[in-house]
mmCIF file of C-alpha atoms in Angstrom:
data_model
loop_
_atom_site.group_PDB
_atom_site.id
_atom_site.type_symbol
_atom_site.label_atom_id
_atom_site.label_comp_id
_atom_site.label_asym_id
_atom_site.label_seq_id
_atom_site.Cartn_x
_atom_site.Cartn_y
_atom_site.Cartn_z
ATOM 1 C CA UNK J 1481 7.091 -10.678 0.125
ATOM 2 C CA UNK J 1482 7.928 -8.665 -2.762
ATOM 3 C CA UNK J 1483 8.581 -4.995 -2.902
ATOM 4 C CA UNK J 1484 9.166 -2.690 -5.754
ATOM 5 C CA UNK J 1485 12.304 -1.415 -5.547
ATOM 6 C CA UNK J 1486 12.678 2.723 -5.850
ATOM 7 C CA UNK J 1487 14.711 5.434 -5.422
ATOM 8 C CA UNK J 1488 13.736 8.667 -4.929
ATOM 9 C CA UNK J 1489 15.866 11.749 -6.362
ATOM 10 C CA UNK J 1490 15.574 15.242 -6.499
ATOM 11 C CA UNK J 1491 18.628 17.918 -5.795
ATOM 12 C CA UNK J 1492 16.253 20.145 -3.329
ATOM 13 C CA UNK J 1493 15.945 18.971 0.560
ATOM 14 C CA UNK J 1494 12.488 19.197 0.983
ATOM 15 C CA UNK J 1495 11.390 17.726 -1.910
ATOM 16 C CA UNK J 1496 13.344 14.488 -1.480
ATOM 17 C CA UNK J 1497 12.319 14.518 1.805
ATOM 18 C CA UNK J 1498 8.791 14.923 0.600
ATOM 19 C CA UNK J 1499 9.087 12.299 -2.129
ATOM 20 C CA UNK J 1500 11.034 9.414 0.376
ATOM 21 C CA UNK J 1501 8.081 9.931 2.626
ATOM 22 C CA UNK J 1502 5.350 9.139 -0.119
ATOM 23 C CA UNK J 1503 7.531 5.650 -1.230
ATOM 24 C CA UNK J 1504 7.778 4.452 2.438
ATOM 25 C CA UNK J 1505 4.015 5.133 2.928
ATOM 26 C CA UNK J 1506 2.959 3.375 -0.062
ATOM 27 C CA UNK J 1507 2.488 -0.732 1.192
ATOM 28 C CA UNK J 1508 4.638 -2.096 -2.354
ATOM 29 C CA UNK J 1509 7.132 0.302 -2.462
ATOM 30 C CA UNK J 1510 10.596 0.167 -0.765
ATOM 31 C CA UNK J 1511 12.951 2.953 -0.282
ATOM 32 C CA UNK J 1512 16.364 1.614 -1.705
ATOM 33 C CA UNK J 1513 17.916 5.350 -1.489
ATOM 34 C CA UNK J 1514 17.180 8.901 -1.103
ATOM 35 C CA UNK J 1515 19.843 11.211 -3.944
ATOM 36 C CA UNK J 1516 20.379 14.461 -4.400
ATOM 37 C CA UNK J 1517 21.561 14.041 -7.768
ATOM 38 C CA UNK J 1518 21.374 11.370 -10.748
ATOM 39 C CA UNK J 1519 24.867 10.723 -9.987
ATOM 40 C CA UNK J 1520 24.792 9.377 -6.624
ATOM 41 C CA UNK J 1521 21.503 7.253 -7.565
ATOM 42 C CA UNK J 1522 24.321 6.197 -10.487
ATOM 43 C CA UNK J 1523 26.589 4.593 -8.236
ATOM 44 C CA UNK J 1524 23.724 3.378 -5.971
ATOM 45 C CA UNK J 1525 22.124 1.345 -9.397
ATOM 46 C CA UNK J 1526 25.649 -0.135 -10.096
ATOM 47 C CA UNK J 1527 25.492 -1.906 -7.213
ATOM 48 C CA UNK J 1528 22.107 -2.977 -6.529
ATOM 49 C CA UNK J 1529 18.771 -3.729 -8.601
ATOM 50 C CA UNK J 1530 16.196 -1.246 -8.607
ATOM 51 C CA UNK J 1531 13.011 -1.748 -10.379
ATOM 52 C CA UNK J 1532 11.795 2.052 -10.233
ATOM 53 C CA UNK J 1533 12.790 5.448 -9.864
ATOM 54 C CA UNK J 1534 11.036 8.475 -9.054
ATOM 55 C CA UNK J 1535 13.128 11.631 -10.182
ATOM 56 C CA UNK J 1536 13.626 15.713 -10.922
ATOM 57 C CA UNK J 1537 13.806 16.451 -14.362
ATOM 58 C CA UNK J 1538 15.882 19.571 -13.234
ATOM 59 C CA UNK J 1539 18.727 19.309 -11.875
ATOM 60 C CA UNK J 1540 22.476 20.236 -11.925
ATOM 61 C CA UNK J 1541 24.996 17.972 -13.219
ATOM 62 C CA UNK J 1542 23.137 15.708 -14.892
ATOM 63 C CA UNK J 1543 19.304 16.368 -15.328
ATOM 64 C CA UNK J 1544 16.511 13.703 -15.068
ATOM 65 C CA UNK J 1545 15.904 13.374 -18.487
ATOM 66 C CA UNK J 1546 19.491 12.775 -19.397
ATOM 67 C CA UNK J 1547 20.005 10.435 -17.119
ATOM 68 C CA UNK J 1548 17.453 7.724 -18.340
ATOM 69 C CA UNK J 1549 18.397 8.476 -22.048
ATOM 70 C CA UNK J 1550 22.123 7.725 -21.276
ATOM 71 C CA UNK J 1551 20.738 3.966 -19.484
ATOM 72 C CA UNK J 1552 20.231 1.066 -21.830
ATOM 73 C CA UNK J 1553 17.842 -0.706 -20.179
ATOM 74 C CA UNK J 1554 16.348 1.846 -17.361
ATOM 75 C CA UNK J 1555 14.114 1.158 -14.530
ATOM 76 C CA UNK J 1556 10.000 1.998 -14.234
ATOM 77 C CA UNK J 1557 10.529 6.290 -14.531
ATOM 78 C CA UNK J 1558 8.489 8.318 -12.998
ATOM 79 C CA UNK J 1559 9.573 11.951 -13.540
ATOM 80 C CA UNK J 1560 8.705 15.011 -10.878
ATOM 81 C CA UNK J 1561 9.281 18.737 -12.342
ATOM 82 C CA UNK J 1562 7.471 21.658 -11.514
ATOM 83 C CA UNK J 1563 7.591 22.806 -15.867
ATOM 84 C CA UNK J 1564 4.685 20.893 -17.589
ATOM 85 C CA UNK J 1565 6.114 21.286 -21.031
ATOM 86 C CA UNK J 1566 8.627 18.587 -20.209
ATOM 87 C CA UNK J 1567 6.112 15.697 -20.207
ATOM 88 C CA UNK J 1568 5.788 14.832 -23.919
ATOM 89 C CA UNK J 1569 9.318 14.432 -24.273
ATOM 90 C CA UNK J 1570 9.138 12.297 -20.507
ATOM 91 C CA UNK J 1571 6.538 10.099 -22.466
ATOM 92 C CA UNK J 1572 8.770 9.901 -25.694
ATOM 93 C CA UNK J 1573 11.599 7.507 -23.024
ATOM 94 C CA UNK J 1574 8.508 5.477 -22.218
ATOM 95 C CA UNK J 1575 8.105 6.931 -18.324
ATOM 96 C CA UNK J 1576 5.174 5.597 -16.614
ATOM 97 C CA UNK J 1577 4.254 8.559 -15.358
ATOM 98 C CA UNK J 1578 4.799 12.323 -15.099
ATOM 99 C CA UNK J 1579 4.385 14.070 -11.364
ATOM 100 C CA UNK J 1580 3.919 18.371 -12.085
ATOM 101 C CA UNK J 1581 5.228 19.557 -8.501
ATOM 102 C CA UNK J 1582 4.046 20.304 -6.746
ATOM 103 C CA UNK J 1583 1.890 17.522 -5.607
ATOM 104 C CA UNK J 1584 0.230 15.772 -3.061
ATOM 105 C CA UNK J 1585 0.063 12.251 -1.492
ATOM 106 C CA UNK J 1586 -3.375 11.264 -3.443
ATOM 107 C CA UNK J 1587 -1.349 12.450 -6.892
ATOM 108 C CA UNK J 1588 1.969 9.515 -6.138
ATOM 109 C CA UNK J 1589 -0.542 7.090 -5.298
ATOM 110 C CA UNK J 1590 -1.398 7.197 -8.869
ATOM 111 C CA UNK J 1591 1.155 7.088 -10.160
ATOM 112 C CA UNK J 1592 2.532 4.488 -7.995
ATOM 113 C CA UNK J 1593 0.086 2.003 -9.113
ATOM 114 C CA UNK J 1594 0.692 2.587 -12.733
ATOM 115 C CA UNK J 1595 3.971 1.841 -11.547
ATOM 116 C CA UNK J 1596 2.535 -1.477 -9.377
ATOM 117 C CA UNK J 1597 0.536 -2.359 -12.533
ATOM 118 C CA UNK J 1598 3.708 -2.291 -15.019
ATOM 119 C CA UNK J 1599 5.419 -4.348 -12.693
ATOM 120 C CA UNK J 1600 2.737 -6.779 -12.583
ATOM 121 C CA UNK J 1601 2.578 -7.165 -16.126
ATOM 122 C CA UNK J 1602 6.432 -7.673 -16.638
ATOM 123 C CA UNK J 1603 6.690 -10.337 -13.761
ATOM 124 C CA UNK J 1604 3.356 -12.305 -14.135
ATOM 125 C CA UNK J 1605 4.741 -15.079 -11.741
ATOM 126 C CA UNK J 1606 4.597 -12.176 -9.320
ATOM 127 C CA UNK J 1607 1.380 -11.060 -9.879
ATOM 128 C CA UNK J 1608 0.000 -14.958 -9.598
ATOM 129 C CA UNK J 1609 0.722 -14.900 -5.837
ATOM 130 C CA UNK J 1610 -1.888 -14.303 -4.261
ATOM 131 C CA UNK J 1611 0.132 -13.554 -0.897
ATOM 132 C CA UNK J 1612 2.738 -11.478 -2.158
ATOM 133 C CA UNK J 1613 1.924 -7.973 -0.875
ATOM 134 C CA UNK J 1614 0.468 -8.681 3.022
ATOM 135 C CA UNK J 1615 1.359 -12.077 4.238
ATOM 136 C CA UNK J 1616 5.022 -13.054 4.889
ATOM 137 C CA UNK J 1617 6.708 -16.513 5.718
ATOM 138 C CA UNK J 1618 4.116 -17.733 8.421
ATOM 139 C CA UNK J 1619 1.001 -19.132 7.733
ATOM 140 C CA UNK J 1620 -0.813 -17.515 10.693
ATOM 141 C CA UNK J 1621 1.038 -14.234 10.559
ATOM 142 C CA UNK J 1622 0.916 -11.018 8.180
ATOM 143 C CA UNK J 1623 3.304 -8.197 7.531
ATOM 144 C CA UNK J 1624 2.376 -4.805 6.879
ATOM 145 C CA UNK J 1625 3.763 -1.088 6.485
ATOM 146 C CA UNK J 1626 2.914 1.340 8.953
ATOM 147 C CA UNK J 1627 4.532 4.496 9.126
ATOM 148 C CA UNK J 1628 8.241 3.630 7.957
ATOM 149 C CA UNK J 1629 8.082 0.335 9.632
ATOM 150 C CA UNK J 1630 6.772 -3.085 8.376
ATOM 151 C CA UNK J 1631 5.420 -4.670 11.345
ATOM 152 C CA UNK J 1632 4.627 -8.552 11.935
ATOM 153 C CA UNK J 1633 1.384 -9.503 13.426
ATOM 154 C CA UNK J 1634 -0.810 -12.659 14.657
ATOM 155 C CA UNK J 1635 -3.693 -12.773 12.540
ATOM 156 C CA UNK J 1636 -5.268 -14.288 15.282
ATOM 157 C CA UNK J 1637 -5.074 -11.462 17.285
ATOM 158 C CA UNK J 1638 -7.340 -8.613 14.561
ATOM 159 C CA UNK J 1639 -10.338 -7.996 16.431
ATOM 160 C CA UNK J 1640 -11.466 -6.137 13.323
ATOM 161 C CA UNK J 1641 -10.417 -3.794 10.335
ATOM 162 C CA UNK J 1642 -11.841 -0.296 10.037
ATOM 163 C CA UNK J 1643 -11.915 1.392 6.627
ATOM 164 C CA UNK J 1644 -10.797 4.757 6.111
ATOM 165 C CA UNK J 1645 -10.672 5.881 2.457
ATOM 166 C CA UNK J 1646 -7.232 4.564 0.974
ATOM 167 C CA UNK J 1647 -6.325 3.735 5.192
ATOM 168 C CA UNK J 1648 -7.709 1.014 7.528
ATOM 169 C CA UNK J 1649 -7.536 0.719 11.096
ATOM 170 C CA UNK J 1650 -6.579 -2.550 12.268
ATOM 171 C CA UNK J 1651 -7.562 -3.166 16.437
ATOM 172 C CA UNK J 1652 -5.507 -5.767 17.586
ATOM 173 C CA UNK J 1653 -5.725 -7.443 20.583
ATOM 174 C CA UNK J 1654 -4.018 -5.943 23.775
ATOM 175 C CA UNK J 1655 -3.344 -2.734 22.081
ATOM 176 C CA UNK J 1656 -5.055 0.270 22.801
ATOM 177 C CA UNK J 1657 -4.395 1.875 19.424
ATOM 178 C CA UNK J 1658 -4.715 0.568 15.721
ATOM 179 C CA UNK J 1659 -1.931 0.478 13.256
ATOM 180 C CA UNK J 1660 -2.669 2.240 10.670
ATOM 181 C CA UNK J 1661 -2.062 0.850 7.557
ATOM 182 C CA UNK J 1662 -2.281 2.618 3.686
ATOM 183 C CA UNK J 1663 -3.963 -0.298 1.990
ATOM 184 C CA UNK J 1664 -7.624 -0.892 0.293
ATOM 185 C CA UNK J 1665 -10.380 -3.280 2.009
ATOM 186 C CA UNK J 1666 -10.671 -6.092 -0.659
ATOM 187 C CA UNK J 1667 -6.925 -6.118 -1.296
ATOM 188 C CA UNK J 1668 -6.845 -6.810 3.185
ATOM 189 C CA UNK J 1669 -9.973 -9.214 2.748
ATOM 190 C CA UNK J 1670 -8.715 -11.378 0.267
ATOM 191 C CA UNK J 1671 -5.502 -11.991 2.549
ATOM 192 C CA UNK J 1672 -7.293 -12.898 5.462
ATOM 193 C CA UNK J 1673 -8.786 -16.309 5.868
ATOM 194 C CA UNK J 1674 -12.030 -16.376 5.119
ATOM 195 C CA UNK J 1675 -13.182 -19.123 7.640
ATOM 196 C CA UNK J 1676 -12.397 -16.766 10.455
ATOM 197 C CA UNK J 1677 -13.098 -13.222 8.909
ATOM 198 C CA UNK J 1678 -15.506 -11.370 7.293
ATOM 199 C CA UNK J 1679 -16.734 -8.112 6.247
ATOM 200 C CA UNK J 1680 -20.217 -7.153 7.882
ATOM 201 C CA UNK J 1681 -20.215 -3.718 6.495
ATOM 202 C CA UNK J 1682 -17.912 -1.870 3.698
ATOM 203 C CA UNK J 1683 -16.207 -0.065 6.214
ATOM 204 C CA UNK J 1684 -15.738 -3.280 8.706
ATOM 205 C CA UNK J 1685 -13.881 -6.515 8.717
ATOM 206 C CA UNK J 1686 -14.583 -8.825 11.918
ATOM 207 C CA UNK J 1687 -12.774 -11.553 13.257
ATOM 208 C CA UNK J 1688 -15.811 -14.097 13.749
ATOM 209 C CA UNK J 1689 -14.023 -15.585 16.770
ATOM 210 C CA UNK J 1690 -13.860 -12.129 18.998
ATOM 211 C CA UNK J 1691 -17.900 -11.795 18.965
ATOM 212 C CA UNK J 1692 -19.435 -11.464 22.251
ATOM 213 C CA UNK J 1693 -23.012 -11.023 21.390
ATOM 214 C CA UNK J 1694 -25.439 -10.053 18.487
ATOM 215 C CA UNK J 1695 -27.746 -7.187 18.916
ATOM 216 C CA UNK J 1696 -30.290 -6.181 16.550
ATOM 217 C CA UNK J 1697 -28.214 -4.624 13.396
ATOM 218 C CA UNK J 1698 -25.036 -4.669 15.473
ATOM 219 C CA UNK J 1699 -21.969 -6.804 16.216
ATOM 220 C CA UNK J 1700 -20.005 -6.646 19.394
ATOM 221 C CA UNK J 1701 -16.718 -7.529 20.285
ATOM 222 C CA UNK J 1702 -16.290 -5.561 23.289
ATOM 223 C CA UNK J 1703 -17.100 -2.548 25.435
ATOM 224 C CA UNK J 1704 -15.178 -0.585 23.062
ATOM 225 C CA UNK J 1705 -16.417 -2.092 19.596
ATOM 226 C CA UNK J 1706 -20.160 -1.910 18.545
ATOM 227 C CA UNK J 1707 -20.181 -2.545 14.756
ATOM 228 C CA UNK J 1708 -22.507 -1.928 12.012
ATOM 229 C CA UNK J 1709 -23.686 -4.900 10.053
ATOM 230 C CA UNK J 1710 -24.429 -2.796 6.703
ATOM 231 C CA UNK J 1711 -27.817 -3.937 4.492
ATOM 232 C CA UNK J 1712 -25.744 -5.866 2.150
ATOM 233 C CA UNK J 1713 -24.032 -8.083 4.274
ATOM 234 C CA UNK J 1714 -26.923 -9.285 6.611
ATOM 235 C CA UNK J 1715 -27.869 -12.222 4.589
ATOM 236 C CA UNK J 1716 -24.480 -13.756 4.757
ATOM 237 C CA UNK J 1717 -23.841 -13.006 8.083
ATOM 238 C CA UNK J 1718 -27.001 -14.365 8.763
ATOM 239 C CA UNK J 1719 -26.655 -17.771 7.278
ATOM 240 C CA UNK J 1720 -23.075 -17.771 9.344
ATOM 241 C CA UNK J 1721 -25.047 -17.039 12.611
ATOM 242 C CA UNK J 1722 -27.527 -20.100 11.500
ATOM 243 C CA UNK J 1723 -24.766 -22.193 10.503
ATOM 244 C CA UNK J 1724 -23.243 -21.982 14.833
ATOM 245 C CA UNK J 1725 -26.625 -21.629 16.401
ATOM 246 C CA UNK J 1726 -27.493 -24.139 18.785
ATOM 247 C CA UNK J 1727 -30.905 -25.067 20.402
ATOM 248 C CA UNK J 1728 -34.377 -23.400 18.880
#
């Protein structure tokens, strides 16, 4: 599995506390180190690759902007201030993007997938992989980021995936809760294997082998799951339901 490999700096607390929490909620991202100044994340880049940064324009020392002009070859930049005349000159060093504090989770997304997309483009062998992002080394297992953790788990045990905006639910087997997961529906649906899943509604994602019974316009798994099957989805779902019926 590939990540994108980031730092986040910025000289005040909050706001690198603020800005570490957006890259470990974000699915591609990975949180090399959190600086306070461009000189730590310096010392942290001599010794280890990182692909992107996101950074303060402002700061003491050495600012932002500085910084990446003194680099020869710098990472993906995406620059945070809170003074919007600084982004035409961000743009003139070729930064992705430009972040005007302050700013919200919806506003990093963004920019981190003109970030995701750059990458893409500069390591197509990367992008070709279909399996990069959610599935790890098994075959019947996927890993995903939740919270600050990535977390390993059976396909084989999704019951089905809920969609929430930019978040799905995923209800596994045995566990009373979902883990919560920032990542879209197709980019989820084209991981899982499609002889076993499928979507019956644009907010759900079944396993086929946890239904219990058909009813009318609904699909249920359990006491606790009665699901939607959503006007565009009935004909294939149908035809699957033909395909397993037995007797008349």
């Amino acid at each position: 599995m590939n990540y994108i490999k980031c730092l986040a700096i910025d000289d005040e607390p909050l706001a690198l506390q603020q800005l570490s929490s957006y890259v470990q909620k974000t699915p591609y991202l990975q949180l090399v180190g959190a600086c306070q100044s461009a000189l730590e994340a310096k010392e942290i880049m001599q010794k280890e690759w990182i692909d992107a940064i996101f950074i303060d324009i402002n700061m003491p020392d050495l600012n932002g902007m500085e910084f990446v002009k003194q680099m020869d070859r710098p990472p993906m930049v995406v620059f945070t201030t809170a003074y919007s005349e600084y982004a035409l000159e961000g743009f003139k060093v070729d930064a992705v993007d430009y972040l005007l504090k302050p700013f919200g989770l919806q506003d990093f997304l963004r920019a981190a997938q003109k970030v995701r997309h750059r990458y893409e483009l500069e390591n197509p062998a990367i992008q070709s992989n279909p399996n990069e992002e959610a599935v790890g080394i098994d075959a019947d297992a996927m890993y995903l980021k939740s919270d600050y953790k990535t977390v390993r788990i059976n396909i084989s045990d999704i019951r089905y995936v809920e969609g929430m905006s930019e978040y799905l639910k995923i209800y596994l087997e045995g566990e009373k809760k979902p883990l919560i997961v920032l990542l879209s529906m197709k980019r989820l649906e084209e991981r899982l294997p499609s002889n076993t899943f499928m979507r019956i509604h644009r907010s759900y994602i079944i396993n086929l082998k946890k239904i219990r019974e058909v009813n009318k316009n609904r699909v249920v798994l359990g006491e606790d799951a009665y699901l939607p099957i959503g006007d565009l989805y009935k004909e294939t779902f149908n035809d699957y339901l033909t395909s397993k019926f037995v007797g008349k």
